[in-house]
PDB file of C-alpha atoms in Angstrom:
ATOM      1  CA  UNK A   1     -14.354   7.050   1.221  1.00 96.00           C
ATOM      2  CA  UNK A   2     -14.249   3.102   1.276  1.00 97.00           C
ATOM      3  CA  UNK A   3     -13.318   2.565   4.922  1.00 98.00           C
ATOM      4  CA  UNK A   4     -11.661  -1.318   5.977  1.00 98.00           C
ATOM      5  CA  UNK A   5     -11.921  -3.131   9.095  1.00 98.00           C
ATOM      6  CA  UNK A   6      -9.681  -5.187  10.583  1.00 98.00           C
ATOM      7  CA  UNK A   7     -10.270  -7.976  12.839  1.00 98.00           C
ATOM      8  CA  UNK A   8      -8.559  -8.872  15.010  1.00 97.00           C
ATOM      9  CA  UNK A   9      -6.536  -6.076  15.493  1.00 97.00           C
ATOM     10  CA  UNK A  10      -4.036  -8.525  17.364  1.00 97.00           C
ATOM     11  CA  UNK A  11      -3.923 -12.375  16.768  1.00 96.00           C
ATOM     12  CA  UNK A  12      -1.058 -15.058  19.063  1.00 97.00           C
ATOM     13  CA  UNK A  13      -1.201 -18.184  16.795  1.00 97.00           C
ATOM     14  CA  UNK A  14       1.587 -21.127  17.246  1.00 96.00           C
ATOM     15  CA  UNK A  15       4.059 -22.569  14.758  1.00 96.00           C
ATOM     16  CA  UNK A  16       1.674 -25.561  12.562  1.00 97.00           C
ATOM     17  CA  UNK A  17      -1.420 -23.477  13.282  1.00 97.00           C
ATOM     18  CA  UNK A  18      -3.964 -22.209  10.998  1.00 97.00           C
ATOM     19  CA  UNK A  19      -5.064 -18.850  11.282  1.00 98.00           C
ATOM     20  CA  UNK A  20      -7.944 -16.470   9.761  1.00 98.00           C
ATOM     21  CA  UNK A  21      -7.994 -12.400   9.628  1.00 98.00           C
ATOM     22  CA  UNK A  22     -11.021 -11.242   8.217  1.00 98.00           C
ATOM     23  CA  UNK A  23     -11.630  -7.594   6.742  1.00 98.00           C
ATOM     24  CA  UNK A  24     -15.191  -5.401   6.575  1.00 98.00           C
ATOM     25  CA  UNK A  25     -15.160  -3.041   3.895  1.00 98.00           C
ATOM     26  CA  UNK A  26     -18.387  -0.331   4.500  1.00 98.00           C
ATOM     27  CA  UNK A  27     -19.788  -0.728   1.180  1.00 98.00           C
ATOM     28  CA  UNK A  28     -19.318  -3.618  -1.925  1.00 98.00           C
ATOM     29  CA  UNK A  29     -16.877  -3.483  -2.932  1.00 97.00           C
ATOM     30  CA  UNK A  30     -17.394  -6.688  -5.587  1.00 97.00           C
ATOM     31  CA  UNK A  31     -14.030  -8.671  -5.246  1.00 97.00           C
ATOM     32  CA  UNK A  32     -11.461  -5.453  -5.910  1.00 96.00           C
ATOM     33  CA  UNK A  33      -9.689  -6.819  -1.981  1.00 97.00           C
ATOM     34  CA  UNK A  34      -6.009  -6.861  -1.809  1.00 98.00           C
ATOM     35  CA  UNK A  35      -3.593  -7.780   0.955  1.00 98.00           C
ATOM     36  CA  UNK A  36      -0.476  -7.408   2.424  1.00 98.00           C
ATOM     37  CA  UNK A  37       2.842  -8.542   4.601  1.00 98.00           C
ATOM     38  CA  UNK A  38       4.748  -6.185   6.583  1.00 98.00           C
ATOM     39  CA  UNK A  39       7.591  -7.006   8.649  1.00 97.00           C
ATOM     40  CA  UNK A  40       8.756  -4.254  11.453  1.00 95.00           C
ATOM     41  CA  UNK A  41      11.815  -1.843   9.203  1.00 94.00           C
ATOM     42  CA  UNK A  42      10.182  -3.016   5.926  1.00 97.00           C
ATOM     43  CA  UNK A  43       8.228  -2.414   3.294  1.00 97.00           C
ATOM     44  CA  UNK A  44       4.989  -4.072   2.682  1.00 98.00           C
ATOM     45  CA  UNK A  45       4.952  -7.137   0.502  1.00 98.00           C
ATOM     46  CA  UNK A  46       2.382  -7.805  -2.336  1.00 98.00           C
ATOM     47  CA  UNK A  47      -0.243 -11.331  -0.819  1.00 98.00           C
ATOM     48  CA  UNK A  48      -3.213 -11.630  -2.420  1.00 98.00           C
ATOM     49  CA  UNK A  49      -5.123  -9.993  -5.450  1.00 96.00           C
ATOM     50  CA  UNK A  50      -8.965  -9.884  -6.572  1.00 96.00           C
ATOM     51  CA  UNK A  51      -9.750 -11.432  -2.701  1.00 97.00           C
ATOM     52  CA  UNK A  52      -8.454 -14.706  -3.959  1.00 98.00           C
ATOM     53  CA  UNK A  53      -5.488 -15.047  -6.713  1.00 97.00           C
ATOM     54  CA  UNK A  54      -2.248 -15.231  -5.151  1.00 98.00           C
ATOM     55  CA  UNK A  55       0.368 -13.142  -6.205  1.00 97.00           C
ATOM     56  CA  UNK A  56       3.894 -15.337  -8.030  1.00 96.00           C
ATOM     57  CA  UNK A  57       5.824 -16.609  -5.050  1.00 96.00           C
ATOM     58  CA  UNK A  58       3.249 -16.063  -2.329  1.00 98.00           C
ATOM     59  CA  UNK A  59       2.986 -19.537  -0.875  1.00 98.00           C
ATOM     60  CA  UNK A  60       0.452 -21.874  -1.041  1.00 98.00           C
ATOM     61  CA  UNK A  61      -0.077 -21.838   2.317  1.00 98.00           C
ATOM     62  CA  UNK A  62      -1.750 -18.796   1.686  1.00 98.00           C
ATOM     63  CA  UNK A  63      -5.249 -17.891   0.416  1.00 98.00           C
ATOM     64  CA  UNK A  64      -8.003 -15.827   0.369  1.00 98.00           C
ATOM     65  CA  UNK A  65     -11.740 -15.517  -0.594  1.00 98.00           C
ATOM     66  CA  UNK A  66     -14.996 -13.583  -0.570  1.00 98.00           C
ATOM     67  CA  UNK A  67     -16.855 -10.866  -1.837  1.00 98.00           C
ATOM     68  CA  UNK A  68     -19.006  -7.660  -1.299  1.00 98.00           C
ATOM     69  CA  UNK A  69     -18.196  -6.758   1.865  1.00 98.00           C
ATOM     70  CA  UNK A  70     -16.675  -9.913   3.851  1.00 98.00           C
ATOM     71  CA  UNK A  71     -13.195 -10.920   2.579  1.00 98.00           C
ATOM     72  CA  UNK A  72     -10.430 -13.275   4.492  1.00 98.00           C
ATOM     73  CA  UNK A  73      -7.106 -13.946   4.894  1.00 98.00           C
ATOM     74  CA  UNK A  74      -6.325 -17.947   5.536  1.00 98.00           C
ATOM     75  CA  UNK A  75      -3.227 -18.831   6.092  1.00 98.00           C
ATOM     76  CA  UNK A  76      -3.756 -22.553   6.446  1.00 96.00           C
ATOM     77  CA  UNK A  77      -0.515 -24.319   8.798  1.00 95.00           C
ATOM     78  CA  UNK A  78       1.743 -20.722  10.002  1.00 97.00           C
ATOM     79  CA  UNK A  79       5.467 -21.046   9.357  1.00 97.00           C
ATOM     80  CA  UNK A  80       7.923 -18.499  11.963  1.00 95.00           C
ATOM     81  CA  UNK A  81       8.252 -16.265   8.801  1.00 96.00           C
ATOM     82  CA  UNK A  82       4.829 -16.001   8.893  1.00 97.00           C
ATOM     83  CA  UNK A  83       4.148 -13.535  12.351  1.00 94.00           C
ATOM     84  CA  UNK A  84       3.961  -9.733  10.598  1.00 97.00           C
ATOM     85  CA  UNK A  85       1.637  -7.457  10.325  1.00 98.00           C
ATOM     86  CA  UNK A  86      -1.301  -7.949   7.652  1.00 98.00           C
ATOM     87  CA  UNK A  87      -3.563  -5.047   5.498  1.00 98.00           C
ATOM     88  CA  UNK A  88      -6.265  -5.976   4.095  1.00 98.00           C
ATOM     89  CA  UNK A  89      -6.800  -3.567   0.687  1.00 98.00           C
ATOM     90  CA  UNK A  90      -9.408  -2.131  -1.622  1.00 98.00           C
ATOM     91  CA  UNK A  91      -9.170  -1.003  -5.058  1.00 96.00           C
ATOM     92  CA  UNK A  92     -12.283  -0.137  -5.846  1.00 96.00           C
ATOM     93  CA  UNK A  93     -12.104   3.185  -5.676  1.00 95.00           C
ATOM     94  CA  UNK A  94     -11.140   6.204  -4.740  1.00 94.00           C
ATOM     95  CA  UNK A  95      -8.904   6.674  -2.445  1.00 96.00           C
ATOM     96  CA  UNK A  96      -7.972   3.413  -1.979  1.00 97.00           C
ATOM     97  CA  UNK A  97      -7.508   2.688   1.899  1.00 97.00           C
ATOM     98  CA  UNK A  98      -6.074   0.621   3.822  1.00 98.00           C
ATOM     99  CA  UNK A  99      -7.492  -1.964   7.159  1.00 98.00           C
ATOM    100  CA  UNK A 100      -5.711  -0.824   9.831  1.00 98.00           C
ATOM    101  CA  UNK A 101      -3.676  -3.946  10.066  1.00 98.00           C
ATOM    102  CA  UNK A 102      -3.809  -7.356  12.588  1.00 98.00           C
ATOM    103  CA  UNK A 103      -0.572  -7.754  14.134  1.00 98.00           C
ATOM    104  CA  UNK A 104       0.365 -11.762  14.445  1.00 97.00           C
ATOM    105  CA  UNK A 105       2.374 -12.652  17.442  1.00 96.00           C
ATOM    106  CA  UNK A 106       4.016 -15.660  17.995  1.00 90.00           C
ATOM    107  CA  UNK A 107       1.731 -18.174  21.063  1.00 89.00           C
TER     108      UNK A 107
ATOM    109  CA  UNK B   1      14.767  -7.610 -10.858  1.00 95.00           C
ATOM    110  CA  UNK B   2      11.881  -4.257 -10.457  1.00 97.00           C
ATOM    111  CA  UNK B   3      13.614  -1.620  -8.549  1.00 97.00           C
ATOM    112  CA  UNK B   4      11.700   1.091  -6.985  1.00 98.00           C
ATOM    113  CA  UNK B   5      14.447   3.651  -4.661  1.00 97.00           C
ATOM    114  CA  UNK B   6      13.137   6.827  -3.360  1.00 97.00           C
ATOM    115  CA  UNK B   7      15.222   9.758  -3.272  1.00 97.00           C
ATOM    116  CA  UNK B   8      14.393  14.017  -1.922  1.00 98.00           C
ATOM    117  CA  UNK B   9      12.996  13.079   1.962  1.00 97.00           C
ATOM    118  CA  UNK B  10      13.941  15.216   3.677  1.00 97.00           C
ATOM    119  CA  UNK B  11      13.009  17.139   7.210  1.00 98.00           C
ATOM    120  CA  UNK B  12      11.127  20.604   6.713  1.00 98.00           C
ATOM    121  CA  UNK B  13       9.440  23.274   8.260  1.00 98.00           C
ATOM    122  CA  UNK B  14       5.584  23.598   8.308  1.00 98.00           C
ATOM    123  CA  UNK B  15       4.542  25.552   5.381  1.00 98.00           C
ATOM    124  CA  UNK B  16       7.447  24.435   3.548  1.00 98.00           C
ATOM    125  CA  UNK B  17       7.547  22.444   0.109  1.00 98.00           C
ATOM    126  CA  UNK B  18       9.034  19.540  -0.482  1.00 98.00           C
ATOM    127  CA  UNK B  19       9.595  17.210  -3.548  1.00 98.00           C
ATOM    128  CA  UNK B  20      10.013  13.030  -3.663  1.00 98.00           C
ATOM    129  CA  UNK B  21      11.694  11.218  -6.418  1.00 98.00           C
ATOM    130  CA  UNK B  22      11.285   7.744  -7.064  1.00 98.00           C
ATOM    131  CA  UNK B  23      13.139   5.556  -9.897  1.00 97.00           C
ATOM    132  CA  UNK B  24      12.012   2.918 -11.184  1.00 97.00           C
ATOM    133  CA  UNK B  25      13.778  -0.511 -13.280  1.00 96.00           C
ATOM    134  CA  UNK B  26      13.810  -3.876 -14.293  1.00 96.00           C
ATOM    135  CA  UNK B  27       9.535  -3.410 -15.200  1.00 96.00           C
ATOM    136  CA  UNK B  28       8.676  -1.288 -18.362  1.00 96.00           C
ATOM    137  CA  UNK B  29       7.736   1.831 -16.316  1.00 96.00           C
ATOM    138  CA  UNK B  30       6.133   3.661 -18.831  1.00 95.00           C
ATOM    139  CA  UNK B  31       3.584   0.315 -19.254  1.00 95.00           C
ATOM    140  CA  UNK B  32       2.209   0.535 -15.279  1.00 96.00           C
ATOM    141  CA  UNK B  33       0.806   2.823 -13.129  1.00 97.00           C
ATOM    142  CA  UNK B  34       2.398   3.897  -9.553  1.00 97.00           C
ATOM    143  CA  UNK B  35       1.362   5.183  -6.426  1.00 98.00           C
ATOM    144  CA  UNK B  36       3.158   6.747  -3.001  1.00 98.00           C
ATOM    145  CA  UNK B  37       1.641   5.053  -0.067  1.00 98.00           C
ATOM    146  CA  UNK B  38       3.115   6.849   3.253  1.00 98.00           C
ATOM    147  CA  UNK B  39       2.714   4.869   6.911  1.00 98.00           C
ATOM    148  CA  UNK B  40       3.756   7.126   9.847  1.00 97.00           C
ATOM    149  CA  UNK B  41       6.044   6.246  12.233  1.00 93.00           C
ATOM    150  CA  UNK B  42       4.671   2.836  14.297  1.00 92.00           C
ATOM    151  CA  UNK B  43       0.684   4.148  12.445  1.00 96.00           C
ATOM    152  CA  UNK B  44      -0.666   1.806   9.359  1.00 97.00           C
ATOM    153  CA  UNK B  45      -0.753   1.949   5.809  1.00 98.00           C
ATOM    154  CA  UNK B  46      -1.946   5.757   3.653  1.00 98.00           C
ATOM    155  CA  UNK B  47      -2.870   5.550   0.308  1.00 98.00           C
ATOM    156  CA  UNK B  48      -1.026   9.263  -0.752  1.00 98.00           C
ATOM    157  CA  UNK B  49      -1.701   9.646  -5.044  1.00 98.00           C
ATOM    158  CA  UNK B  50      -1.318   7.377  -8.269  1.00 97.00           C
ATOM    159  CA  UNK B  51      -1.078   7.595 -11.499  1.00 97.00           C
ATOM    160  CA  UNK B  52      -1.955   5.177 -14.161  1.00 96.00           C
ATOM    161  CA  UNK B  53      -0.129   4.136 -17.121  1.00 96.00           C
ATOM    162  CA  UNK B  54      -0.175   7.750 -19.224  1.00 95.00           C
ATOM    163  CA  UNK B  55      -1.280   9.803 -16.446  1.00 95.00           C
ATOM    164  CA  UNK B  56      -5.053   9.957 -17.788  1.00 95.00           C
ATOM    165  CA  UNK B  57      -6.230   8.807 -14.347  1.00 95.00           C
ATOM    166  CA  UNK B  58      -4.692  10.302 -11.367  1.00 97.00           C
ATOM    167  CA  UNK B  59      -6.406  10.463  -7.680  1.00 96.00           C
ATOM    168  CA  UNK B  60      -4.630  11.776  -4.291  1.00 97.00           C
ATOM    169  CA  UNK B  61      -6.372  10.927  -0.049  1.00 97.00           C
ATOM    170  CA  UNK B  62      -8.676  13.370   0.989  1.00 96.00           C
ATOM    171  CA  UNK B  63      -6.248  14.759   3.554  1.00 97.00           C
ATOM    172  CA  UNK B  64      -3.388  16.007   1.020  1.00 98.00           C
ATOM    173  CA  UNK B  65      -5.723  16.707  -2.374  1.00 98.00           C
ATOM    174  CA  UNK B  66      -4.843  20.633  -3.093  1.00 98.00           C
ATOM    175  CA  UNK B  67      -1.822  20.379  -1.833  1.00 98.00           C
ATOM    176  CA  UNK B  68       0.409  17.519  -3.264  1.00 98.00           C
ATOM    177  CA  UNK B  69       1.080  16.650  -6.288  1.00 98.00           C
ATOM    178  CA  UNK B  70       1.826  13.369  -8.684  1.00 98.00           C
ATOM    179  CA  UNK B  71       3.277  13.271 -11.552  1.00 98.00           C
ATOM    180  CA  UNK B  72       5.223  10.818 -13.908  1.00 97.00           C
ATOM    181  CA  UNK B  73       8.632  10.780 -16.757  1.00 95.00           C
ATOM    182  CA  UNK B  74       9.519   8.632 -18.802  1.00 92.00           C
ATOM    183  CA  UNK B  75      11.038   6.660 -15.910  1.00 93.00           C
ATOM    184  CA  UNK B  76      10.810   8.634 -12.525  1.00 97.00           C
ATOM    185  CA  UNK B  77       7.864   9.550 -10.494  1.00 98.00           C
ATOM    186  CA  UNK B  78       7.794  13.052  -8.864  1.00 98.00           C
ATOM    187  CA  UNK B  79       5.588  13.933  -5.980  1.00 98.00           C
ATOM    188  CA  UNK B  80       5.557  17.546  -4.531  1.00 98.00           C
ATOM    189  CA  UNK B  81       4.078  18.278  -1.780  1.00 98.00           C
ATOM    190  CA  UNK B  82       3.421  22.044  -0.493  1.00 98.00           C
ATOM    191  CA  UNK B  83       1.922  23.327   2.428  1.00 98.00           C
ATOM    192  CA  UNK B  84       3.753  20.065   4.805  1.00 98.00           C
ATOM    193  CA  UNK B  85       2.368  19.954   8.476  1.00 98.00           C
ATOM    194  CA  UNK B  86       3.224  18.222  11.200  1.00 97.00           C
ATOM    195  CA  UNK B  87       0.062  15.065   9.751  1.00 97.00           C
ATOM    196  CA  UNK B  88       3.093  14.752   6.681  1.00 98.00           C
ATOM    197  CA  UNK B  89       5.244  13.097   8.577  1.00 98.00           C
ATOM    198  CA  UNK B  90       5.374  10.102   7.582  1.00 98.00           C
ATOM    199  CA  UNK B  91       7.704   7.200   5.044  1.00 98.00           C
ATOM    200  CA  UNK B  92       6.924   8.012   1.459  1.00 98.00           C
ATOM    201  CA  UNK B  93       6.699   4.243  -0.457  1.00 98.00           C
ATOM    202  CA  UNK B  94       6.903   4.546  -3.390  1.00 98.00           C
ATOM    203  CA  UNK B  95       4.960   1.476  -5.399  1.00 98.00           C
ATOM    204  CA  UNK B  96       4.205  -0.073  -8.614  1.00 97.00           C
ATOM    205  CA  UNK B  97       0.908  -0.875 -10.063  1.00 96.00           C
ATOM    206  CA  UNK B  98       0.560  -4.069 -11.214  1.00 94.00           C
ATOM    207  CA  UNK B  99      -2.159  -2.925 -13.035  1.00 92.00           C
ATOM    208  CA  UNK B 100      -2.448  -0.009 -15.625  1.00 93.00           C
ATOM    209  CA  UNK B 101      -4.746   1.586 -13.600  1.00 91.00           C
ATOM    210  CA  UNK B 102      -4.846   3.090 -10.437  1.00 90.00           C
ATOM    211  CA  UNK B 103      -8.208   1.073  -9.383  1.00 89.00           C
ATOM    212  CA  UNK B 104     -10.394  -1.793 -10.692  1.00 86.00           C
ATOM    213  CA  UNK B 105      -7.599  -2.834 -13.738  1.00 83.00           C
ATOM    214  CA  UNK B 106      -5.011  -1.983 -11.264  1.00 88.00           C
ATOM    215  CA  UNK B 107      -5.121  -0.975  -7.346  1.00 90.00           C
ATOM    216  CA  UNK B 108      -2.585  -3.577  -6.482  1.00 95.00           C
ATOM    217  CA  UNK B 109       0.631  -3.009  -4.892  1.00 97.00           C
ATOM    218  CA  UNK B 110       2.788  -5.383  -5.628  1.00 96.00           C
ATOM    219  CA  UNK B 111       5.987  -4.147  -5.725  1.00 97.00           C
ATOM    220  CA  UNK B 112       7.114  -1.426  -3.324  1.00 98.00           C
ATOM    221  CA  UNK B 113      10.352   0.379  -2.465  1.00 98.00           C
ATOM    222  CA  UNK B 114      12.537   1.048   0.557  1.00 97.00           C
ATOM    223  CA  UNK B 115      10.937   4.093   1.882  1.00 97.00           C
ATOM    224  CA  UNK B 116      12.258   7.864   2.309  1.00 97.00           C
ATOM    225  CA  UNK B 117      11.303   9.702   5.589  1.00 98.00           C
ATOM    226  CA  UNK B 118       9.812  12.811   5.490  1.00 98.00           C
ATOM    227  CA  UNK B 119       9.924  14.793   8.733  1.00 98.00           C
ATOM    228  CA  UNK B 120       7.656  18.110   9.217  1.00 98.00           C
ATOM    229  CA  UNK B 121       8.580  20.183  12.609  1.00 97.00           C
ATOM    230  CA  UNK B 122       9.340  23.307  13.425  1.00 95.00           C
TER     231      UNK B 122
END
């Protein structure tokens, strides 16, 4: 199975900050990497697919990059509604697997 | 608007069975792969199973292989869960794929239901 490891596990930031979250795969997954946002008590929301393609309706302050084993989610200027937990997920091979999550909290 | 409505979650004793259902609307159900993803309270996300648009490709997490069976019909997705253990306790989300396959040309979870809670306990 492909293991997905996110860092950091938690992150404190302020409104307006630029934030990056890293996701590393245990083997090369090309660009079969997706990102999700989840708020407490809610279902996850789809943000980015194929490492860098923004899902429709997702604000342009979100961006993704990377290929192979190392990937980054960037939020260019944090907004109050962005404080949430973020998960990466590989769609290269089954079983599909998620990272453990990165909780983004207000500083 | 895409809507996914899960049902069937309940409290059950270890070793028993449960069947989850998910009714999809607002999209052409037969064109998309579908999945079940679960989340134990306070924990992360775990993909449970996925089925391609035509049921030609099916996959399972190692933790449920041999116990759970995914299936679909015209407008609904199902998960038959047998030999349940306390480790299966979680919210189970029905998830629509952006693509038609469960990986490579799919495996993108673009719409989620609200989840149904399965509790396995004696």
